PDB file of C-alpha atoms and ligand atoms in Angstrom:
ATOM      1  CA  UNK A 108      39.415  11.560 -63.024  1.00 56.00           C
ATOM      2  CA  UNK A 109      41.220  13.562 -60.196  1.00 68.00           C
ATOM      3  CA  UNK A 110      40.164  15.598 -56.869  1.00 87.00           C
ATOM      4  CA  UNK A 111      36.955  17.499 -57.651  1.00 97.00           C
ATOM      5  CA  UNK A 112      35.912  20.871 -55.492  1.00 98.00           C
ATOM      6  CA  UNK A 113      32.819  20.096 -52.257  1.00 98.00           C
ATOM      7  CA  UNK A 114      30.725  24.075 -52.841  1.00 98.00           C
ATOM      8  CA  UNK A 115      27.711  24.103 -50.543  1.00 98.00           C
ATOM      9  CA  UNK A 116      25.483  25.422 -51.061  1.00 98.00           C
ATOM     10  CA  UNK A 117      24.279  27.435 -48.199  1.00 98.00           C
ATOM     11  CA  UNK A 118      20.253  27.085 -49.186  1.00 98.00           C
ATOM     12  CA  UNK A 119      20.050  24.347 -47.114  1.00 98.00           C
ATOM     13  CA  UNK A 120      21.468  24.851 -44.524  1.00 98.00           C
ATOM     14  CA  UNK A 121      20.328  26.113 -40.665  1.00 97.00           C
ATOM     15  CA  UNK A 122      19.337  29.913 -40.940  1.00 97.00           C
ATOM     16  CA  UNK A 123      19.125  30.663 -37.051  1.00 97.00           C
ATOM     17  CA  UNK A 124      22.907  29.259 -37.779  1.00 96.00           C
ATOM     18  CA  UNK A 125      23.966  31.152 -41.083  1.00 97.00           C
ATOM     19  CA  UNK A 126      27.008  32.270 -39.644  1.00 97.00           C
ATOM     20  CA  UNK A 127      27.843  29.131 -38.332  1.00 97.00           C
ATOM     21  CA  UNK A 128      26.752  26.684 -40.614  1.00 97.00           C
ATOM     22  CA  UNK A 129      28.880  28.716 -42.747  1.00 98.00           C
ATOM     23  CA  UNK A 130      31.867  28.632 -39.887  1.00 98.00           C
ATOM     24  CA  UNK A 131      31.199  24.861 -39.735  1.00 97.00           C
ATOM     25  CA  UNK A 132      32.272  24.098 -43.724  1.00 98.00           C
ATOM     26  CA  UNK A 133      35.028  25.981 -43.614  1.00 98.00           C
ATOM     27  CA  UNK A 134      36.825  24.712 -41.255  1.00 97.00           C
ATOM     28  CA  UNK A 135      35.529  21.890 -43.031  1.00 96.00           C
ATOM     29  CA  UNK A 136      37.822  22.127 -45.577  1.00 96.00           C
ATOM     30  CA  UNK A 137      34.526  22.835 -48.008  1.00 98.00           C
ATOM     31  CA  UNK A 138      35.918  24.731 -51.670  1.00 98.00           C
ATOM     32  CA  UNK A 139      33.371  27.123 -52.266  1.00 98.00           C
ATOM     33  CA  UNK A 140      30.505  29.262 -50.546  1.00 98.00           C
ATOM     34  CA  UNK A 141      27.227  28.384 -52.712  1.00 99.00           C
ATOM     35  CA  UNK A 142      24.486  31.463 -52.464  1.00 98.00           C
ATOM     36  CA  UNK A 143      21.995  30.097 -54.893  1.00 98.00           C
ATOM     37  CA  UNK A 144      19.601  33.912 -55.636  1.00 98.00           C
ATOM     38  CA  UNK A 145      16.252  33.360 -56.167  1.00 98.00           C
ATOM     39  CA  UNK A 146      13.495  36.353 -57.155  1.00 98.00           C
ATOM     40  CA  UNK A 147       9.944  34.411 -58.202  1.00 98.00           C
ATOM     41  CA  UNK A 148       9.598  34.374 -61.527  1.00 98.00           C
ATOM     42  CA  UNK A 149      12.583  32.757 -63.141  1.00 98.00           C
ATOM     43  CA  UNK A 150      12.767  30.635 -60.505  1.00 98.00           C
ATOM     44  CA  UNK A 151       8.942  29.369 -58.614  1.00 98.00           C
ATOM     45  CA  UNK A 152      10.784  30.921 -55.095  1.00 98.00           C
ATOM     46  CA  UNK A 153      12.083  33.247 -53.531  1.00 98.00           C
ATOM     47  CA  UNK A 154      15.163  32.626 -51.418  1.00 98.00           C
ATOM     48  CA  UNK A 155      17.897  35.734 -49.979  1.00 98.00           C
ATOM     49  CA  UNK A 156      19.788  38.332 -51.596  1.00 97.00           C
ATOM     50  CA  UNK A 157      22.593  40.973 -50.672  1.00 97.00           C
ATOM     51  CA  UNK A 158      21.533  42.151 -47.177  1.00 97.00           C
ATOM     52  CA  UNK A 159      21.995  38.378 -46.267  1.00 98.00           C
ATOM     53  CA  UNK A 160      25.612  37.894 -48.072  1.00 98.00           C
ATOM     54  CA  UNK A 161      26.748  41.386 -47.251  1.00 98.00           C
ATOM     55  CA  UNK A 162      25.833  40.487 -43.608  1.00 98.00           C
ATOM     56  CA  UNK A 163      27.370  36.661 -43.907  1.00 98.00           C
ATOM     57  CA  UNK A 164      30.366  37.975 -45.939  1.00 98.00           C
ATOM     58  CA  UNK A 165      31.726  39.303 -42.677  1.00 97.00           C
ATOM     59  CA  UNK A 166      33.269  37.318 -40.603  1.00 95.00           C
ATOM     60  CA  UNK A 167      34.491  34.331 -44.042  1.00 98.00           C
ATOM     61  CA  UNK A 168      37.106  33.628 -45.615  1.00 97.00           C
ATOM     62  CA  UNK A 169      35.704  30.975 -48.393  1.00 98.00           C
ATOM     63  CA  UNK A 170      35.413  31.914 -52.004  1.00 98.00           C
ATOM     64  CA  UNK A 171      31.382  33.380 -52.716  1.00 98.00           C
ATOM     65  CA  UNK A 172      29.952  31.646 -55.279  1.00 99.00           C
ATOM     66  CA  UNK A 173      26.933  33.640 -56.285  1.00 99.00           C
ATOM     67  CA  UNK A 174      24.178  31.531 -58.661  1.00 99.00           C
ATOM     68  CA  UNK A 175      21.516  33.531 -60.121  1.00 98.00           C
ATOM     69  CA  UNK A 176      18.620  32.499 -60.127  1.00 98.00           C
ATOM     70  CA  UNK A 177      17.151  35.436 -61.049  1.00 98.00           C
ATOM     71  CA  UNK A 178      15.412  37.188 -64.057  1.00 98.00           C
ATOM     72  CA  UNK A 179      17.442  39.962 -65.617  1.00 98.00           C
ATOM     73  CA  UNK A 180      20.198  39.211 -63.743  1.00 98.00           C
ATOM     74  CA  UNK A 181      22.272  42.352 -65.290  1.00 98.00           C
ATOM     75  CA  UNK A 182      20.404  44.732 -62.989  1.00 98.00           C
ATOM     76  CA  UNK A 183      22.066  43.184 -59.778  1.00 98.00           C
ATOM     77  CA  UNK A 184      25.967  42.083 -61.066  1.00 98.00           C
ATOM     78  CA  UNK A 185      27.513  45.423 -59.746  1.00 98.00           C
ATOM     79  CA  UNK A 186      25.192  45.503 -56.590  1.00 98.00           C
ATOM     80  CA  UNK A 187      25.996  41.516 -55.762  1.00 98.00           C
ATOM     81  CA  UNK A 188      29.965  42.421 -56.485  1.00 98.00           C
ATOM     82  CA  UNK A 189      30.250  45.371 -54.132  1.00 98.00           C
ATOM     83  CA  UNK A 190      27.816  43.349 -51.556  1.00 97.00           C
ATOM     84  CA  UNK A 191      31.100  40.087 -51.367  1.00 97.00           C
ATOM     85  CA  UNK A 192      30.604  37.177 -54.265  1.00 98.00           C
ATOM     86  CA  UNK A 193      34.174  36.626 -55.545  1.00 98.00           C
ATOM     87  CA  UNK A 194      32.156  35.221 -58.680  1.00 99.00           C
ATOM     88  CA  UNK A 195      28.884  35.603 -60.749  1.00 99.00           C
ATOM     89  CA  UNK A 196      26.724  32.472 -62.746  1.00 99.00           C
ATOM     90  CA  UNK A 197      23.401  33.488 -64.294  1.00 99.00           C
ATOM     91  CA  UNK A 198      21.234  31.757 -66.346  1.00 99.00           C
ATOM     92  CA  UNK A 199      21.826  31.590 -70.379  1.00 99.00           C
ATOM     93  CA  UNK A 200      18.039  31.409 -69.947  1.00 98.00           C
ATOM     94  CA  UNK A 201      17.161  34.609 -67.773  1.00 98.00           C
ATOM     95  CA  UNK A 202      19.623  37.581 -69.864  1.00 98.00           C
ATOM     96  CA  UNK A 203      19.120  39.307 -72.413  1.00 95.00           C
ATOM     97  CA  UNK A 204      22.666  39.002 -73.558  1.00 98.00           C
ATOM     98  CA  UNK A 205      24.376  36.856 -72.090  1.00 98.00           C
ATOM     99  CA  UNK A 206      28.010  37.880 -73.846  1.00 98.00           C
ATOM    100  CA  UNK A 207      26.899  40.931 -71.973  1.00 98.00           C
ATOM    101  CA  UNK A 208      27.426  39.923 -68.930  1.00 98.00           C
ATOM    102  CA  UNK A 209      29.216  38.081 -68.478  1.00 98.00           C
ATOM    103  CA  UNK A 210      31.670  40.393 -69.896  1.00 98.00           C
ATOM    104  CA  UNK A 211      30.257  43.236 -66.861  1.00 98.00           C
ATOM    105  CA  UNK A 212      30.828  40.673 -64.280  1.00 98.00           C
ATOM    106  CA  UNK A 213      34.628  40.713 -66.095  1.00 98.00           C
ATOM    107  CA  UNK A 214      34.234  44.312 -65.286  1.00 98.00           C
ATOM    108  CA  UNK A 215      34.307  44.256 -61.468  1.00 98.00           C
ATOM    109  CA  UNK A 216      36.741  41.772 -61.442  1.00 98.00           C
ATOM    110  CA  UNK A 217      35.062  39.222 -60.811  1.00 98.00           C
ATOM    111  CA  UNK A 218      34.359  35.474 -61.649  1.00 98.00           C
ATOM    112  CA  UNK A 219      31.917  35.094 -64.441  1.00 99.00           C
ATOM    113  CA  UNK A 220      30.113  32.263 -64.341  1.00 99.00           C
ATOM    114  CA  UNK A 221      27.192  30.294 -66.898  1.00 99.00           C
ATOM    115  CA  UNK A 222      24.011  28.306 -66.415  1.00 99.00           C
ATOM    116  CA  UNK A 223      22.174  25.832 -68.509  1.00 99.00           C
ATOM    117  CA  UNK A 224      18.795  24.134 -66.882  1.00 98.00           C
ATOM    118  CA  UNK A 225      17.893  20.454 -67.456  1.00 98.00           C
ATOM    119  CA  UNK A 226      16.001  21.168 -70.752  1.00 98.00           C
ATOM    120  CA  UNK A 227      18.685  23.913 -71.761  1.00 98.00           C
ATOM    121  CA  UNK A 228      21.022  22.128 -74.876  1.00 98.00           C
ATOM    122  CA  UNK A 229      25.076  21.860 -74.204  1.00 98.00           C
ATOM    123  CA  UNK A 230      24.972  23.794 -77.755  1.00 98.00           C
ATOM    124  CA  UNK A 231      23.370  27.257 -76.942  1.00 98.00           C
ATOM    125  CA  UNK A 232      26.146  28.000 -75.668  1.00 98.00           C
ATOM    126  CA  UNK A 233      28.243  28.359 -78.382  1.00 98.00           C
ATOM    127  CA  UNK A 234      31.990  28.434 -78.581  1.00 98.00           C
ATOM    128  CA  UNK A 235      32.705  32.085 -78.473  1.00 98.00           C
ATOM    129  CA  UNK A 236      30.510  32.066 -75.217  1.00 98.00           C
ATOM    130  CA  UNK A 237      32.131  28.930 -73.669  1.00 98.00           C
ATOM    131  CA  UNK A 238      34.988  30.504 -74.125  1.00 98.00           C
ATOM    132  CA  UNK A 239      34.424  33.910 -72.359  1.00 98.00           C
ATOM    133  CA  UNK A 240      33.611  31.983 -68.638  1.00 98.00           C
ATOM    134  CA  UNK A 241      35.699  30.481 -66.030  1.00 98.00           C
ATOM    135  CA  UNK A 242      32.869  28.600 -65.490  1.00 98.00           C
ATOM    136  CA  UNK A 243      30.285  26.803 -66.923  1.00 99.00           C
ATOM    137  CA  UNK A 244      26.744  25.134 -64.427  1.00 99.00           C
ATOM    138  CA  UNK A 245      24.389  22.501 -65.820  1.00 99.00           C
ATOM    139  CA  UNK A 246      21.718  22.190 -63.524  1.00 99.00           C
ATOM    140  CA  UNK A 247      21.217  18.952 -62.520  1.00 99.00           C
ATOM    141  CA  UNK A 248      17.783  19.080 -61.172  1.00 98.00           C
ATOM    142  CA  UNK A 249      14.871  22.047 -62.266  1.00 98.00           C
ATOM    143  CA  UNK A 250      17.135  24.739 -60.853  1.00 98.00           C
ATOM    144  CA  UNK A 251      14.705  26.531 -57.437  1.00 98.00           C
ATOM    145  CA  UNK A 252      14.909  24.112 -54.988  1.00 97.00           C
ATOM    146  CA  UNK A 253      17.375  22.167 -52.660  1.00 98.00           C
ATOM    147  CA  UNK A 254      15.992  18.385 -52.189  1.00 98.00           C
ATOM    148  CA  UNK A 255      15.577  17.716 -56.265  1.00 98.00           C
ATOM    149  CA  UNK A 256      16.597  14.029 -57.081  1.00 98.00           C
ATOM    150  CA  UNK A 257      19.484  13.976 -60.156  1.00 98.00           C
ATOM    151  CA  UNK A 258      17.893  13.795 -63.436  1.00 98.00           C
ATOM    152  CA  UNK A 259      19.247  11.008 -64.833  1.00 98.00           C
ATOM    153  CA  UNK A 260      19.706  12.980 -68.605  1.00 98.00           C
ATOM    154  CA  UNK A 261      22.632  15.490 -67.432  1.00 98.00           C
ATOM    155  CA  UNK A 262      25.394  12.939 -67.374  1.00 98.00           C
ATOM    156  CA  UNK A 263      25.285  13.015 -70.714  1.00 98.00           C
ATOM    157  CA  UNK A 264      25.630  17.122 -70.559  1.00 98.00           C
ATOM    158  CA  UNK A 265      28.272  16.592 -68.475  1.00 98.00           C
ATOM    159  CA  UNK A 266      30.466  14.103 -70.673  1.00 98.00           C
ATOM    160  CA  UNK A 267      29.032  16.334 -73.731  1.00 98.00           C
ATOM    161  CA  UNK A 268      30.657  19.688 -72.082  1.00 98.00           C
ATOM    162  CA  UNK A 269      33.417  18.439 -71.217  1.00 98.00           C
ATOM    163  CA  UNK A 270      34.074  16.949 -74.323  1.00 98.00           C
ATOM    164  CA  UNK A 271      33.491  19.739 -75.967  1.00 98.00           C
ATOM    165  CA  UNK A 272      35.977  22.415 -73.075  1.00 98.00           C
ATOM    166  CA  UNK A 273      38.126  19.498 -73.931  1.00 98.00           C
ATOM    167  CA  UNK A 274      38.009  19.755 -77.879  1.00 98.00           C
ATOM    168  CA  UNK A 275      38.668  23.765 -77.597  1.00 98.00           C
ATOM    169  CA  UNK A 276      41.532  23.055 -74.478  1.00 98.00           C
ATOM    170  CA  UNK A 277      40.277  25.437 -72.663  1.00 98.00           C
ATOM    171  CA  UNK A 278      40.319  24.892 -68.799  1.00 97.00           C
ATOM    172  CA  UNK A 279      37.077  25.677 -67.695  1.00 98.00           C
ATOM    173  CA  UNK A 280      35.515  24.097 -65.226  1.00 98.00           C
ATOM    174  CA  UNK A 281      32.107  22.269 -64.907  1.00 98.00           C
ATOM    175  CA  UNK A 282      30.429  23.393 -62.126  1.00 99.00           C
ATOM    176  CA  UNK A 283      26.946  21.356 -61.274  1.00 99.00           C
ATOM    177  CA  UNK A 284      23.898  21.633 -59.535  1.00 99.00           C
ATOM    178  CA  UNK A 285      20.785  19.992 -57.829  1.00 98.00           C
ATOM    179  CA  UNK A 286      20.600  16.155 -56.258  1.00 98.00           C
ATOM    180  CA  UNK A 287      24.695  14.928 -55.650  1.00 98.00           C
ATOM    181  CA  UNK A 288      24.483  12.918 -52.500  1.00 98.00           C
ATOM    182  CA  UNK A 289      27.210  10.108 -51.709  1.00 96.00           C
ATOM    183  CA  UNK A 290      25.059   7.941 -54.117  1.00 97.00           C
ATOM    184  CA  UNK A 291      25.158  10.370 -57.726  1.00 98.00           C
ATOM    185  CA  UNK A 292      29.065  11.830 -56.708  1.00 97.00           C
ATOM    186  CA  UNK A 293      30.623   9.098 -59.265  1.00 97.00           C
ATOM    187  CA  UNK A 294      28.344   9.463 -61.607  1.00 98.00           C
ATOM    188  CA  UNK A 295      28.935  13.067 -62.773  1.00 98.00           C
ATOM    189  CA  UNK A 296      32.816  12.514 -61.538  1.00 97.00           C
ATOM    190  CA  UNK A 297      33.184  10.198 -64.042  1.00 97.00           C
ATOM    191  CA  UNK A 298      31.296  12.120 -66.677  1.00 98.00           C
ATOM    192  CA  UNK A 299      33.922  14.790 -65.751  1.00 98.00           C
ATOM    193  CA  UNK A 300      32.413  17.043 -62.939  1.00 98.00           C
ATOM    194  CA  UNK A 301      35.128  19.614 -61.155  1.00 98.00           C
ATOM    195  CA  UNK A 302      32.086  21.678 -58.758  1.00 98.00           C
ATOM    196  CA  UNK A 303      29.666  19.984 -56.587  1.00 98.00           C
ATOM    197  CA  UNK A 304      26.831  21.589 -55.821  1.00 98.00           C
ATOM    198  CA  UNK A 305      25.277  20.288 -52.305  1.00 98.00           C
ATOM    199  CA  UNK A 306      22.616  21.349 -50.612  1.00 98.00           C
ATOM    200  CA  UNK A 307      21.445  18.566 -48.754  1.00 98.00           C
ATOM    201  CA  UNK A 308      23.673  16.213 -48.711  1.00 98.00           C
ATOM    202  CA  UNK A 309      26.058  18.674 -46.632  1.00 98.00           C
ATOM    203  CA  UNK A 310      23.151  20.718 -44.152  1.00 98.00           C
ATOM    204  CA  UNK A 311      20.841  17.685 -43.159  1.00 97.00           C
ATOM    205  CA  UNK A 312      21.801  16.324 -40.027  1.00 96.00           C
ATOM    206  CA  UNK A 313      25.672  16.937 -38.408  1.00 96.00           C
ATOM    207  CA  UNK A 314      27.336  19.417 -41.478  1.00 96.00           C
ATOM    208  CA  UNK A 315      31.716  18.743 -39.613  1.00 95.00           C
ATOM    209  CA  UNK A 316      29.953  14.892 -40.265  1.00 96.00           C
ATOM    210  CA  UNK A 317      28.380  15.046 -43.085  1.00 97.00           C
ATOM    211  CA  UNK A 318      31.161  17.302 -44.753  1.00 97.00           C
ATOM    212  CA  UNK A 319      33.866  15.129 -43.701  1.00 96.00           C
ATOM    213  CA  UNK A 320      32.486  11.896 -45.266  1.00 96.00           C
ATOM    214  CA  UNK A 321      31.418  13.984 -49.044  1.00 97.00           C
ATOM    215  CA  UNK A 322      34.945  14.617 -49.499  1.00 95.00           C
ATOM    216  CA  UNK A 323      36.218  11.275 -48.964  1.00 94.00           C
ATOM    217  CA  UNK A 324      34.223  10.670 -51.528  1.00 91.00           C
ATOM    218  CA  UNK A 325      35.735  13.581 -53.475  1.00 91.00           C
ATOM    219  CA  UNK A 326      39.470  12.320 -53.216  1.00 85.00           C
TER     220      UNK A 326
HETATM  221  C1  DX5 B 646      18.598  24.229 -56.348  1.00 81.83           C
HETATM  222  C2  DX5 B 646      19.985  25.351 -55.318  1.00 81.83           C
HETATM  223  C3  DX5 B 646      20.684  24.132 -55.636  1.00 81.83           C
HETATM  224  C4  DX5 B 646      20.364  23.609 -54.595  1.00 81.83           C
HETATM  225  C5  DX5 B 646      21.189  21.841 -54.384  1.00 81.83           C
HETATM  226  O1  DX5 B 646      17.960  25.013 -57.760  1.00 81.83           O
HETATM  227  O2  DX5 B 646      20.645  25.737 -57.185  1.00 81.83           O
HETATM  228  O3  DX5 B 646      22.055  24.945 -55.704  1.00 81.83           O
HETATM  229  O4  DX5 B 646      20.313  23.997 -53.340  1.00 81.83           O
HETATM  230  O5  DX5 B 646      20.067  21.698 -53.671  1.00 81.83           O
HETATM  231  P1  DX5 B 646      20.808  19.732 -53.984  1.00 81.83           P
HETATM  232  O6  DX5 B 646      21.944  19.628 -53.439  1.00 81.83           O
HETATM  233  O7  DX5 B 646      19.492  19.274 -52.112  1.00 81.83           O
HETATM  234  O8  DX5 B 646      20.110  19.548 -54.695  1.00 81.83           O
HETATM  235 ZN1   ZN B 647      22.934  26.666 -56.706  1.00 81.83          ZN
END
């Protein structure tokens, strides 16, 4: 169990100070910036899209990890790549053809991730599909909102995914998203998570201070 990475989710940032918030997490040593795009169809809420990403890209050097909570995300992959995503994660439940969507992301020269919702079993991702990924995202809450409580049954899914990846001899990071904070970090770390998305835990209160404390827990 080594060091895990932190991906602050700007969904919980102060949008009136978005540039500063991103700067603070970059300086604070975040590994990736998690960018949650919601369409109001795949999930109940709407967040932001391409114009915002294009703007924040200008002053940020950090890896942009775009989590698309969007129905038929294939429609936007090219544009998302052009406006500054470094990695694009789509939902297995939202694509017509997961292999084709992953190939489309790779054709744009970007890292490709695939996510599953809490009710989708790890077995829904075939070995062939798993082998094509740069990242697998296990949702640990229902996608759509920040600040929810970690779903306990996720731990077993992380464990199962981790042992599958090992059994296949692959080197794919497992990302977890939802309800991750100082009380759940150890649980997901122990189960095999490699990248922790954290929204409210990072941005509620003093961003720089929170990140410092969370980073220490991730060592
Ligand atoms: C939820 C989003 C998350 C969200 C996590 O649908 O995908 O990235 O920002 O928020 P917290 O860390 O507050 O649970
Ligand atoms: Zn997310």
